[in-house]
């Protein structure tokens, strides 16, 4: 996670299997984006909306989650969109250490984050 451009995200995700993803801070808008590998070798970029009740993907009929971590965990089994059927399967880590997700995740979630912020 971190400020990563769309192009940089696609470089990190290239040659990764369908379902690979990363969470990044968008360089264009204020907020988070989930970049995702689609089955045909292309990518999708989903904007995450922060609302008073929590986090959700931008769009209609989205489930609201208390924390960003909860949103990611939920979409490990529930598709982001009904049409695309995108399931978050494998997280792709950052190119540089240490990871900077500590700023957005509560201390109690660090053990769970280890499985979400994996490396290939």
Coordinates of C-alpha atoms in Angstrom, one line a residue:
X1 CA 0.0 0.0 0.0
X2 CA 1.1 3.5 -0.6
X3 CA 0.9 6.3 -3.2
X4 CA 1.2 4.2 -6.4
X5 CA 0.2 5.3 -9.8
X6 CA -2.1 3.2 -12.0
X7 CA 0.9 2.4 -14.2
X8 CA 3.1 1.3 -11.3
X9 CA 0.3 -0.9 -10.0
X10 CA 0.0 -2.6 -13.3
X11 CA 3.7 -3.2 -13.4
X12 CA 3.6 -4.8 -9.9
X13 CA 0.6 -7.0 -11.0
X14 CA 1.8 -8.0 -14.5
X15 CA 2.3 -11.8 -14.9
X16 CA 0.3 -12.4 -11.7
X17 CA -2.6 -14.8 -11.7
X18 CA -6.3 -13.8 -12.0
X19 CA -7.5 -12.5 -8.6
X20 CA -4.2 -10.9 -7.6
X21 CA -4.6 -7.4 -6.2
X22 CA -3.0 -4.6 -4.4
X23 CA -4.4 -1.8 -2.3
X24 CA -2.9 1.6 -3.1
X25 CA -3.4 5.3 -2.3
X26 CA -4.5 6.9 -5.6
X27 CA -2.2 9.6 -7.0
X28 CA -5.1 11.3 -8.7
X29 CA -7.9 11.3 -6.1
X30 CA -8.0 11.5 -2.3
X31 CA -8.5 7.9 -1.3
X32 CA -7.8 4.2 -1.9
X33 CA -7.9 2.1 -5.0
X34 CA -7.9 -1.7 -5.3
X35 CA -6.0 -2.7 -8.5
X36 CA -7.0 -6.2 -9.7
X37 CA -5.8 -8.7 -12.3
X38 CA -8.6 -9.8 -14.6
X39 CA -8.6 -13.2 -16.3
X40 CA -7.6 -11.9 -19.7
X41 CA -4.4 -10.3 -18.5
X42 CA -5.9 -6.9 -18.1
X43 CA -6.5 -4.9 -14.9
X44 CA -9.4 -3.2 -13.1
X45 CA -9.1 -0.4 -10.7
X46 CA -11.8 0.0 -8.0
X47 CA -12.2 3.2 -6.1
X48 CA -12.8 2.8 -2.3
X49 CA -15.2 5.4 -0.9
X50 CA -14.8 6.5 2.7
X51 CA -18.2 7.5 4.2
X52 CA -19.1 8.3 7.8
X53 CA -20.3 4.6 8.3
X54 CA -17.1 3.1 7.0
X55 CA -15.6 1.9 3.7
X56 CA -17.2 0.6 0.5
X57 CA -16.4 0.3 -3.2
X58 CA -17.7 3.3 -5.2
X59 CA -20.9 2.3 -6.8
X60 CA -24.5 1.2 -6.0
X61 CA -25.5 -1.6 -3.7
X62 CA -22.1 -2.0 -2.0
X63 CA -21.7 -3.4 1.5
X64 CA -20.3 -0.9 4.0
X65 CA -17.4 -2.1 6.2
X66 CA -16.1 -0.6 9.4
X67 CA -12.4 -0.8 8.3
X68 CA -10.6 -1.1 5.0
X69 CA -9.2 -4.5 6.2
X70 CA -12.8 -5.7 6.6
X71 CA -13.7 -4.6 3.0
X72 CA -10.7 -6.6 1.6
X73 CA -11.5 -9.7 3.8
X74 CA -15.2 -9.6 2.7
X75 CA -14.3 -9.6 -1.0
X76 CA -12.1 -12.7 -0.6
X77 CA -15.4 -14.6 -1.0
X78 CA -17.9 -12.1 -2.2
X79 CA -17.4 -10.6 -5.8
X80 CA -16.8 -6.9 -6.1
X81 CA -19.3 -6.7 -8.9
X82 CA -22.0 -9.3 -9.9
X83 CA -21.1 -8.9 -13.6
X84 CA -17.3 -9.3 -13.3
X85 CA -17.3 -11.7 -10.4
X86 CA -14.0 -10.3 -9.1
X87 CA -12.7 -12.2 -6.0
X88 CA -9.6 -11.0 -4.2
X89 CA -7.4 -14.0 -4.0
X90 CA -3.7 -13.0 -3.7
X91 CA -2.3 -9.8 -2.4
X92 CA 0.8 -8.4 -4.1
X93 CA 3.3 -6.7 -1.8
X94 CA 5.2 -3.5 -2.2
X95 CA 8.6 -3.2 -4.0
X96 CA 10.1 -1.5 -1.0
X97 CA 10.2 -2.3 2.7
X98 CA 9.0 -1.6 5.3
X99 CA 5.4 -1.7 4.2
X100 CA 3.4 1.4 5.0
X101 CA 0.0 -0.1 5.8
X102 CA 0.6 0.6 9.5
X103 CA -0.9 4.1 9.0
X104 CA -4.4 2.8 8.0
X105 CA -4.8 -0.4 10.0
X106 CA -5.4 -0.6 13.7
X107 CA -2.7 -2.4 15.8
X108 CA -5.0 -5.3 16.5
X109 CA -5.2 -6.1 12.8
X110 CA -1.5 -6.6 12.2
X111 CA -1.6 -10.4 12.5
X112 CA -4.3 -10.6 9.9
X113 CA -2.5 -8.1 7.6
X114 CA 0.4 -10.4 7.3
X115 CA -1.7 -12.7 5.1
X116 CA -3.2 -9.8 3.1
X117 CA 0.1 -8.1 2.3
X118 CA 1.9 -11.1 1.0
X119 CA 4.7 -11.1 -1.6
X120 CA 5.2 -13.2 -4.7

